[in-house]
XYZ file of C-alpha atoms in Angstrom:
569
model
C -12.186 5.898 -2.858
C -15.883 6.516 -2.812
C -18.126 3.774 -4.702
C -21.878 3.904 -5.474
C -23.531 1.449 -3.230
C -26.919 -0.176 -3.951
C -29.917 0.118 -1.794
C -29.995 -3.357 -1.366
C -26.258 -3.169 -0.265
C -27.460 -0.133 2.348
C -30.340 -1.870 3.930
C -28.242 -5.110 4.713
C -25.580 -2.882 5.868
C -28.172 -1.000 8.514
C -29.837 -4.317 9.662
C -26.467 -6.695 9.983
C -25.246 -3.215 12.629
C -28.887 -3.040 14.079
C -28.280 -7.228 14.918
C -24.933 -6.580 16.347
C -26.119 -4.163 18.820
C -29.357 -5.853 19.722
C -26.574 -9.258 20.147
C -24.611 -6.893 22.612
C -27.137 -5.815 24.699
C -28.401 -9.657 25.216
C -25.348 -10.766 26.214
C -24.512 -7.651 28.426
C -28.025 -7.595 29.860
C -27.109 -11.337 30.792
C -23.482 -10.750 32.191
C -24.345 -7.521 34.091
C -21.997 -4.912 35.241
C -19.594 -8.160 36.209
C -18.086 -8.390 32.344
C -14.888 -7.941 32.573
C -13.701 -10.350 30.173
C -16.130 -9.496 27.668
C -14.800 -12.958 25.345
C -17.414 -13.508 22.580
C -18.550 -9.913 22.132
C -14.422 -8.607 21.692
C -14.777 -10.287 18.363
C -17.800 -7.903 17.420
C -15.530 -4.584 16.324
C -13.824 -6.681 14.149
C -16.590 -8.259 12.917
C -18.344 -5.277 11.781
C -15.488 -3.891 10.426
C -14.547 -6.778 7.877
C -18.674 -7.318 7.398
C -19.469 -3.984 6.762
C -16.029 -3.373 4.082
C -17.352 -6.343 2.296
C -21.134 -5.185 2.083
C -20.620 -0.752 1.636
C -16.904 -1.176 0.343
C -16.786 2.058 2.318
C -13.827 1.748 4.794
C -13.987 5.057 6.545
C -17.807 3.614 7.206
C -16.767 0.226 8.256
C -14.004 1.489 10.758
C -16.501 4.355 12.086
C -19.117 1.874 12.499
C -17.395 -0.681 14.749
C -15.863 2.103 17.004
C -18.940 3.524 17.748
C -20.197 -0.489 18.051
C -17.056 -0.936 20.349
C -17.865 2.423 22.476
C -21.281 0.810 22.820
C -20.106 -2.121 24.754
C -17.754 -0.777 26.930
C -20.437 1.810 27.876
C -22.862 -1.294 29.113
C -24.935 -1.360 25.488
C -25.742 2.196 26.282
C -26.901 3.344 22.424
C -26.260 7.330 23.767
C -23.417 7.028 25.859
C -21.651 4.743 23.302
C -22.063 7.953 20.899
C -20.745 10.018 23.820
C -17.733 8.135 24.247
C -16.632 7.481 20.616
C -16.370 11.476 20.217
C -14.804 12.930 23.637
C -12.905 10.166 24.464
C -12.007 7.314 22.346
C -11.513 9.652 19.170
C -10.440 12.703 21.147
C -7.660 10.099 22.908
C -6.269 9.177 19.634
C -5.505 12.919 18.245
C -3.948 13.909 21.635
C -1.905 10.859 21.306
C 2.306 12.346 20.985
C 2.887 9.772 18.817
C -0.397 9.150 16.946
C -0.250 12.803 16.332
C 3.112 12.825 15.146
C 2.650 10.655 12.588
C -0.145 12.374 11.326
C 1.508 15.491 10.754
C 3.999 13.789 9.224
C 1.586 11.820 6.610
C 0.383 15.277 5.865
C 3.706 17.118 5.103
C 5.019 14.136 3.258
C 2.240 15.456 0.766
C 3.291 18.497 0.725
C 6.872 17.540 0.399
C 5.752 15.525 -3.161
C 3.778 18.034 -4.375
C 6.683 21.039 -4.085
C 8.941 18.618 -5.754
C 6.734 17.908 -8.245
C 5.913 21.238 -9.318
C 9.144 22.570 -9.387
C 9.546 19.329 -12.279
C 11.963 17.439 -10.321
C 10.377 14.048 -10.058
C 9.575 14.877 -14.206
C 13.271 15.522 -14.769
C 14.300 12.555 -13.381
C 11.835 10.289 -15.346
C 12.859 11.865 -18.489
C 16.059 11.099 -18.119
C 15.299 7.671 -18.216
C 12.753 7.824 -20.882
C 15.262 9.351 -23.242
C 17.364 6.341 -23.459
C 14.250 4.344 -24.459
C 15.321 3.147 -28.029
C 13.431 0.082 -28.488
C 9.946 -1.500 -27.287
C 12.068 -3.858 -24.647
C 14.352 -0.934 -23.305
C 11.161 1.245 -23.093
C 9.145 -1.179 -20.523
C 12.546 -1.931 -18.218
C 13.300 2.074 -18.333
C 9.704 2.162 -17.272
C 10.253 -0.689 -14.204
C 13.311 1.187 -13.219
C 11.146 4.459 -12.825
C 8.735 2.649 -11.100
C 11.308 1.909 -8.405
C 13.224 4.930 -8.423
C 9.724 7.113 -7.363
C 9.602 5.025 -4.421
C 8.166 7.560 -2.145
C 4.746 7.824 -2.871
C 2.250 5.427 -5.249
C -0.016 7.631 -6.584
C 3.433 10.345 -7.913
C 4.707 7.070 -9.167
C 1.349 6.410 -11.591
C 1.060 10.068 -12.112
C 4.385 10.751 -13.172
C 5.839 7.209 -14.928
C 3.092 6.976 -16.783
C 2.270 10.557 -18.506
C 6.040 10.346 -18.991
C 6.453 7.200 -20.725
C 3.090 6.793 -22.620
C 4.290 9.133 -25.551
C 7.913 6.669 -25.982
C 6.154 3.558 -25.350
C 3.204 4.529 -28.169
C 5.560 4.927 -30.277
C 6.932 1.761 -30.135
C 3.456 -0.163 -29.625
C 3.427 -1.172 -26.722
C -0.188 -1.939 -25.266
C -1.346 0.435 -22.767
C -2.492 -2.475 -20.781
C 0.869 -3.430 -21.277
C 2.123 -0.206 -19.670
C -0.606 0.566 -17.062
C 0.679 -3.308 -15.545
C 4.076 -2.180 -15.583
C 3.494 1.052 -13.183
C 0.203 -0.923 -11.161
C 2.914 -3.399 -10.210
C 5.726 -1.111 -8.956
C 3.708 1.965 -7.391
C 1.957 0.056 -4.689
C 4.777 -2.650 -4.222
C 7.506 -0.447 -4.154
C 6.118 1.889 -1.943
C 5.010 -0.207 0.583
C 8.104 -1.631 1.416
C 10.584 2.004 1.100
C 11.696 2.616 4.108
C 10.997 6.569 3.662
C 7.779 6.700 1.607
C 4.466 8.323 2.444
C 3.562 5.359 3.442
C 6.052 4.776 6.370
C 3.985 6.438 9.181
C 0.753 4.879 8.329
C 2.775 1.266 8.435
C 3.988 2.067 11.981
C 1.144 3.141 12.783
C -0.083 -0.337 11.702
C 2.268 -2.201 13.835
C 1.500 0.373 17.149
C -2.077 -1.190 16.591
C -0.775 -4.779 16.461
C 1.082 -4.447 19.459
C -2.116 -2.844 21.952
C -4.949 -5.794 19.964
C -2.257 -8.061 21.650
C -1.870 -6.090 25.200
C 1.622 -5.200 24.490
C 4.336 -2.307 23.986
C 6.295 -1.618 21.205
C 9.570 -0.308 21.652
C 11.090 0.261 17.922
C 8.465 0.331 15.739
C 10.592 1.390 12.715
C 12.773 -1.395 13.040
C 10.225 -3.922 13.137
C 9.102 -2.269 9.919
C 12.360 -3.130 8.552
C 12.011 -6.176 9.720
C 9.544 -7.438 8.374
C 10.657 -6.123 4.444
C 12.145 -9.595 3.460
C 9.033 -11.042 4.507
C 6.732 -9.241 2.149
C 6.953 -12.063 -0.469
C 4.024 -10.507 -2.766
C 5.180 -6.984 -3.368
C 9.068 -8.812 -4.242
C 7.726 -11.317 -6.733
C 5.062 -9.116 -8.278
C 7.867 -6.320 -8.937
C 10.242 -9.633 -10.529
C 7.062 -11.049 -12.427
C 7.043 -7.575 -14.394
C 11.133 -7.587 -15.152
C 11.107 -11.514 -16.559
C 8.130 -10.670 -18.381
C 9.870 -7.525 -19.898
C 13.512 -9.551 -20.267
C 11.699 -12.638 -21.615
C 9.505 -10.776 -23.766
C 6.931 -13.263 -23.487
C 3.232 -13.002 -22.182
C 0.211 -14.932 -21.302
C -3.440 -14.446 -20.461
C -5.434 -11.737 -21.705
C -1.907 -9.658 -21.801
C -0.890 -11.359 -24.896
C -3.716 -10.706 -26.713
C -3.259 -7.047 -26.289
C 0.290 -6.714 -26.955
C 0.057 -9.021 -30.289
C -2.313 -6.544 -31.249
C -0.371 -3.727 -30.597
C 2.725 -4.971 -31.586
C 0.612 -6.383 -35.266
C -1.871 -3.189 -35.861
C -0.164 -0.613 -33.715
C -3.357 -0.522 -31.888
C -2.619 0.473 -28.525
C -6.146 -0.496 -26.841
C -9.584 -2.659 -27.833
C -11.769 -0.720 -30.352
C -14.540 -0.523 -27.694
C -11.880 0.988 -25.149
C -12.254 4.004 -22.787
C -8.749 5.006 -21.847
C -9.153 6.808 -18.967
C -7.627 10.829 -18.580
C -8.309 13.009 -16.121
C -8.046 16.787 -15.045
C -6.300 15.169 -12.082
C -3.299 14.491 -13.936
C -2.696 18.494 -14.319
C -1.977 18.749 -10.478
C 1.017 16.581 -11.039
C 1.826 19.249 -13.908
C 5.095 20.891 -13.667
C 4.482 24.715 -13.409
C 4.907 26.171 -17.378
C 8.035 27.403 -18.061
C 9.811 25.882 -15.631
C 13.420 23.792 -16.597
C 13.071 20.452 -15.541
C 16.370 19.615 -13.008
C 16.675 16.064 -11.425
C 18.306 18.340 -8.530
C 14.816 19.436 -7.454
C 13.899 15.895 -6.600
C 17.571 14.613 -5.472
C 18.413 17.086 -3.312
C 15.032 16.789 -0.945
C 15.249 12.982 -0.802
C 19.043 12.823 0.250
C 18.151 15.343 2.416
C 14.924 13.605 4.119
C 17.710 10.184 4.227
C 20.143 11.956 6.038
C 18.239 13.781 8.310
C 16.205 10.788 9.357
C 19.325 8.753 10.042
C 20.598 11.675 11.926
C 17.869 11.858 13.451
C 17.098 8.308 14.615
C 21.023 8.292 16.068
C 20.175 11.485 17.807
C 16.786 10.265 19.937
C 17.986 6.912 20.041
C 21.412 9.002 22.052
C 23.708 7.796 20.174
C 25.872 10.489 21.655
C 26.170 8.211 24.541
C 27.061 5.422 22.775
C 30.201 4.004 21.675
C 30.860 4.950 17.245
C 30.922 1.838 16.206
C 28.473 -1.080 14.433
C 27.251 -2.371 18.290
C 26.876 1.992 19.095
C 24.815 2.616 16.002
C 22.754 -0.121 16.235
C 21.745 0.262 20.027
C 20.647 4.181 19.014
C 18.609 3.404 15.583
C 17.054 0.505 18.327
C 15.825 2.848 21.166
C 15.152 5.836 18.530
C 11.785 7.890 18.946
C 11.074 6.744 14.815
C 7.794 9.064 14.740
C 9.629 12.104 15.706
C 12.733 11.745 13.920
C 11.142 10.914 10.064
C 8.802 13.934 10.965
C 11.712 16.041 11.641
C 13.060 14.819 8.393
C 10.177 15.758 6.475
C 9.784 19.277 7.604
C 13.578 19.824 6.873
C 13.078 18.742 3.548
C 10.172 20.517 3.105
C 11.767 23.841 3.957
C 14.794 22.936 1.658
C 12.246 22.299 -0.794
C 10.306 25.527 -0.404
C 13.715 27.335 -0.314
C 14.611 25.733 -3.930
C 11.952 26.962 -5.669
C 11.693 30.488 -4.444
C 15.783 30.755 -5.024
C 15.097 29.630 -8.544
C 12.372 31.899 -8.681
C 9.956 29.332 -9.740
C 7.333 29.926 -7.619
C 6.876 32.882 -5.047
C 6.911 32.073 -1.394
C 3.133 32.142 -0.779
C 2.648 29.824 -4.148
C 5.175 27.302 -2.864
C 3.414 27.778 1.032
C -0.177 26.970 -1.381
C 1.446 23.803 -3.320
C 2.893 22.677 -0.059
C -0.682 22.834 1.351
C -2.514 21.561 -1.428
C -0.433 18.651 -1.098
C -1.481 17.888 2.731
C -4.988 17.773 1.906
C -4.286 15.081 -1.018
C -3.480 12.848 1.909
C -6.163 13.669 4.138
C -8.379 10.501 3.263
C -5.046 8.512 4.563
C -5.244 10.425 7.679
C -8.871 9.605 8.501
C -8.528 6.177 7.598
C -5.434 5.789 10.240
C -7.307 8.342 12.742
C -10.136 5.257 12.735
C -7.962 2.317 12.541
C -5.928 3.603 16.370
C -9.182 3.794 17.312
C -10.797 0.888 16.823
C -7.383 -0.858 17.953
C -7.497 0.878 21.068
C -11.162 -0.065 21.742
C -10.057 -3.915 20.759
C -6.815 -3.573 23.189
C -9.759 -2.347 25.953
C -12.214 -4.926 24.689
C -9.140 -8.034 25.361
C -9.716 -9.270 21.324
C -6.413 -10.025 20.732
C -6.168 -12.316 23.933
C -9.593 -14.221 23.208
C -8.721 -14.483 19.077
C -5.247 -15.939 20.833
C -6.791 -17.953 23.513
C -9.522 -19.212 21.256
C -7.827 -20.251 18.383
C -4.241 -19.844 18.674
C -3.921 -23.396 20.056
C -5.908 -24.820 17.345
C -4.404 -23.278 13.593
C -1.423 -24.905 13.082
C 1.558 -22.689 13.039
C 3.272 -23.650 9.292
C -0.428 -22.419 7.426
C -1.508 -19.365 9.598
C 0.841 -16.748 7.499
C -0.598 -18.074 4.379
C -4.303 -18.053 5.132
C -3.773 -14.603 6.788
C -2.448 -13.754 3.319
C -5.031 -14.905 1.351
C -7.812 -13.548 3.844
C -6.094 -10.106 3.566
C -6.088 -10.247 -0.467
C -9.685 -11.251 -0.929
C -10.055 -7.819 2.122
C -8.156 -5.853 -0.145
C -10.056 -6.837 -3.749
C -12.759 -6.600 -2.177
C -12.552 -3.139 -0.476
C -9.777 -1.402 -3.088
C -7.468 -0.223 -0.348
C -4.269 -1.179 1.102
C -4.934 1.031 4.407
C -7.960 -0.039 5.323
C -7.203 -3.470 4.887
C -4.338 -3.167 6.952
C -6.388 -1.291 9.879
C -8.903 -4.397 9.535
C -6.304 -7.634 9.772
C -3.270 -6.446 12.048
C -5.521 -6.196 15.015
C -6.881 -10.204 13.963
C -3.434 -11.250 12.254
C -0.984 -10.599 15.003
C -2.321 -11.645 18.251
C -3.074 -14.842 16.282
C 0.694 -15.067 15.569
C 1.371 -14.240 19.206
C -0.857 -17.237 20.379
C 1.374 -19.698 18.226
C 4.584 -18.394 19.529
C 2.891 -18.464 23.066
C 3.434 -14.646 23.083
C 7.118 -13.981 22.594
C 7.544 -11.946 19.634
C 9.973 -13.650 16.872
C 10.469 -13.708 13.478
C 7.109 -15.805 13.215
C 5.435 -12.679 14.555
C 6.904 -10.381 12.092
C 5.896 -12.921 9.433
C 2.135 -12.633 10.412
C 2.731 -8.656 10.057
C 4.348 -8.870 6.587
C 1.789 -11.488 5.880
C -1.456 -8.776 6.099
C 0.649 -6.006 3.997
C 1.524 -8.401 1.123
C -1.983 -9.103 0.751
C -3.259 -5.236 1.633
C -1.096 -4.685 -1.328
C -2.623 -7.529 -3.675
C -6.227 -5.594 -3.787
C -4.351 -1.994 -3.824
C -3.191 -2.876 -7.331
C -5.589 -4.729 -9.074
C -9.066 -4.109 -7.322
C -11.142 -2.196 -9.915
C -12.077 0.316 -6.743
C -8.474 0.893 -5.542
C -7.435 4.508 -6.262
C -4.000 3.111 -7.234
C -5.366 0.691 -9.427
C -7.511 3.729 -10.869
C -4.569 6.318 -10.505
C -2.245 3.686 -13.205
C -4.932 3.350 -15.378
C -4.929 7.159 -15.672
C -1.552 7.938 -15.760
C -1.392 5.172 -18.786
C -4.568 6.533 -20.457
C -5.445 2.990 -20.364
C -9.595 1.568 -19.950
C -9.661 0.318 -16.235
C -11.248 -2.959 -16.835
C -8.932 -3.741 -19.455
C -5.948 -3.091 -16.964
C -7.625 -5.292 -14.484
C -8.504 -7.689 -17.151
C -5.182 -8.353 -17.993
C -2.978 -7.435 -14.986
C -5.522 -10.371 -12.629
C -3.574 -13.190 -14.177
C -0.336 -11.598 -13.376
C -1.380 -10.429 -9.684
C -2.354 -13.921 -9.113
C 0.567 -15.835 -10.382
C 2.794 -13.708 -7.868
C 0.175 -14.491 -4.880
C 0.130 -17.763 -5.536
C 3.986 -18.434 -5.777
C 4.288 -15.828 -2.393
C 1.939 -18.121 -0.649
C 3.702 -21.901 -1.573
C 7.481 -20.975 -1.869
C 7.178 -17.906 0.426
C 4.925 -18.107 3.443
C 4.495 -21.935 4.351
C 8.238 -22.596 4.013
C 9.167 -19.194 6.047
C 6.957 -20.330 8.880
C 9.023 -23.132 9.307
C 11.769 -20.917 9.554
C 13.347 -20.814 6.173
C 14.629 -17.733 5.637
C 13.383 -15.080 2.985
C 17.555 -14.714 1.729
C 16.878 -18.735 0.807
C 12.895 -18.370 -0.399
C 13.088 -15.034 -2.279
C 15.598 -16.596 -5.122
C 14.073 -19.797 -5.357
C 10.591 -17.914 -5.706
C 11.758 -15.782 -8.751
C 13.654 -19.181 -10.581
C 9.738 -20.450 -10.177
C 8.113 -17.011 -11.532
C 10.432 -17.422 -14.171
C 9.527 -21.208 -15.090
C 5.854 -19.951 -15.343
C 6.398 -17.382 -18.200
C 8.286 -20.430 -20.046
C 5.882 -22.864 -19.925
C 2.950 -20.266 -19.928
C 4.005 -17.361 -21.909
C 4.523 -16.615 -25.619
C 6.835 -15.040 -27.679
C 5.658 -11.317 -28.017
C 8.730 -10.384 -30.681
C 7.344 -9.014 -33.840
C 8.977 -11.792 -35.638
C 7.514 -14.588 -33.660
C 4.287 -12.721 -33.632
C 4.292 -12.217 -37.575
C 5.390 -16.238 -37.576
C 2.589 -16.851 -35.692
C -0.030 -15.044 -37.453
C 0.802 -16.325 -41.343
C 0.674 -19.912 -39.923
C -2.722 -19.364 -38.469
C -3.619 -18.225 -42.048
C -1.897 -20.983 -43.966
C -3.932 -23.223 -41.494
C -7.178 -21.230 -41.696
C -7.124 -22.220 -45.719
């Protein structure tokens, strides 16, 4: 999302790229045409890229910056050819891409694919159901979770749909918006980044393409290093469990358990001082007037996106020449074409989708054709983001980054604390900046030949590790960074103040990070495995709100209060 940046902020910007270039042209003027290996300066698209994220918070900016930066020094420090270059080749090489192109599209009519289903009120439908069997404040927050996990295929649906739907049931039982807006923060952006069909799925492969050419290498399946690397993503698994023993527990600490005593004690739902935050962009989520709400409208294009995608993947991968059995199956889903097979999936459900509504005559064909579009441009920031991020990765595969961040340091990090300081580099990226993507876009190019330099470039289980590593923490910022859109998007859909979310959501965010890091990514790279670290991690998540949290049952809360007045006299 766009921030306001200070001049301050703009002039250090403008001077820190101005020293970068003059930098490159010393060193090229020194080295000649003869750079081949161009070792110190390969670190300089990077460079600018974090830099410039942390100074503009602009990511789009940041990425744009160090590919023109990058163009620069493959062009000799040529200022004008550099220019050149970034537009009619480097760019123009990404778009005509097959497969970077592919997934574009298919980021595009994933939108429109949510915003059909939306508007013909199936997503609604099914998030009513569950809201109707919300009897109590406890029942209401875990129907809430489980909605959070069922809209698994897109974050900003998820905060636009749980939370309009459950605000009305969970007011009426007093439960803090802060309370609430946690609840969806924590599953949106978790959940979604680890679905294996989500909006989010081509952008992530995309992500791992990138990883492969910063470390001069081909990727075969990425889709199934995806899946891979699922167990691995420690954060997004405990922050989803923090929220159910919180709920189950019904205990809180921190700043949370101020708000919720005073919910649960005055049936005020946020501070005095408050500014719960609504917006005219909740309407596009709006299912059309008029219109009967049936779970169908949502089921019926998601089974059918599942099935055709598995069809799919068996189909490029041939599975018609292979054998149908386990050993068949898995040998086609291995040597699948991924890109093409989930955007065949989406334009099948798509047209299934379209063909729903104008059979039940809720919306014409051209409105449908108009939703469906509407809905592509929603994720046209994603696209430029991604369009940037191949780029700059291609430049840094051209430039030799990932072998001189290997050769340089590889040797010298030891292997059992890379993942975690990865991690925790990649959350402070993704506070900082407010998004997941462009987080993601900045480490993986840094993160993974790293990883490869450790495992003295065979790719294991330590290298997907190092992958899952940068997402957990892309996805630490993405949902509790005041600038993140989701972080934004949950405070809307709650009609909760922002900073008050982020106020008391921090503690929460941080307890998860911190148990991901000790129990999760120092023992897994010593090659424990996530079946063994994921239960123990939620036992310890579970000892924390016992020894830290409080009892938020209106009993204990009403205990609590008349001592502090008997005391108080």
């Amino acid at each position: 999302m766009l921030t306001k940046v200070s001049g301050r902020r703009w002039a250090i910007a403008i001077i820190f790229v101005f020293a970068m270039l003059l930098f490159t042209n010393i060193v090229l003027a020194d080295d000649g045409d003869k750079t081949k290996n161009y070792g110190v300066l390969s670190l300089v698209v990077p460079i600018i890229a974090i830099a410039m994220s942390f100074i503009t918070r602009q990511v789009i900016l940041s990425l744009g910056t160090a590919v023109f930066v990058g163009a620069v020094i493959l062009n000799g420090g040529n200022i004008f050819y550099g220019f050149l270059r970034t537009c009619d080749t480097y760019i123009i090489a990404t778009v005509t891409d097959t497969w970077d192109i592919t997934l574009i599209l298919f980021i595009l009519a994933v939108g429109g694919l949510i915003a059909v289903m939306a508007r013909m009120g199936g997503t609604q439908a099914m998030a009513l159901a569950m809201a109707k069997k919300a009897k109590t404040a406890k029942y209401a927050m875990i129907a809430t979770w489980i909605m959070g996990i069922i809209i698994f295929f897109e974050d900003m649906a998820n905060s636009l749909i749980v939370g309009p739907t459950m605000r009305p049931v969970t007011d009426e039982l007093n439960v803090s918006r802060e309370k609430l807006s946690y609840i969806i923060d924590s599953t949106a952006g978790p959940v979604t980044d680890m679905a294996f069909i989500s909006s989010w799925v081509a952008y992530e492969i995309g992500m791992i393409g990138i990883a492969f050419t910063a470390a001069g290498m081909t990727v075969a399946n990425a889709y199934g290093i995806f899946l891979q690397t699922i167990p691995y993503r420690f954060y997004n698994i405990f922050a989803i469990a923090l929220v159910i023993i919180l709920i189950l527990t019904e205990k809180d600490y921190g700043p949370m358990y101020n708000a919720e005593k005073r919910a649960r004690l005055s049936g005020k739902l946020y501070e005095d001082n408050s500014k719960p935050m609504m917006s005219k962009e909740l309407d596009a989520m709006n299912v059309k007037e008029g219109v009967p709400l049936r779970m169908c409208n949502a089921i019926v294009p998601i089974v059918t996106f599942i099935v055709v995608t598995l069809l799919a993947m068996w189909y490029t991968g041939k599975g018609y020449k292979e054998p149908m059995n386990i050993k068949g199956i898995q040998n086609s889903f291995g040597n699948c074409d991924s890109a093409s097979s989930i955007f065949y999936a989406v334009i099948l459900s798509s047209i299934v989708c379209i063909v729903m509504a104008v059979a039940q005559k809720i919306m014409t064909l051209r409105e449908v054709i108009d939703v469906w579009l509407d809905g592509c441009k929603e994720l046209l920031l994603t696209v430029t983001i991604l369009l940037f991020a191949w780029t700059s990765g291609n430049l840094m595969g051209e430039l030799g980054t990932g072998d001189y961040i290997a050769e340089l340091v590889g040797g010298n990090v030891p292997g059992v604390v890379l993942p975690v300081i990865i991690f925790a580099v990649s959350c402070l990226v993704s506070f900082s900046t407010g998004t997941s993507y462009g987080t993601t876009a900045i480490m993986i190019p840094i993160a993974f030949p790293l990883a490869m330099g450790v495992t003295g470039g065979t790719f294991n289980e330590y290298a997907v590790l190092a992958i899952a590593s940068v997402t957990s923490g892309a996805i630490f910022g993405d949902h509790c960074s005041p600038i993140s859109d989701t972080t934004i998007m949950s405070s809307m859909g709650s009609a909760a103040d922002l900073m008050d979310h982020i106020r008391t959501q921090i503690p929460y965010a941080v307890t998860a990070a911190v148990v991901a890091g000790v129990i999760g990514f120092i023992p897994a790279s010593l090659g424990v495995s996530p079946i063994v670290l994921i239960p123990i991690g939620i036992v310890a998540l579970y000892i924390v709100v016992r020894v830290l949290g409080k009892s938020t049952k209106l009993e204990d809360l009403q205990a609590e209060t008349a001592q502090e007045s008997i005391e108080i006299l």
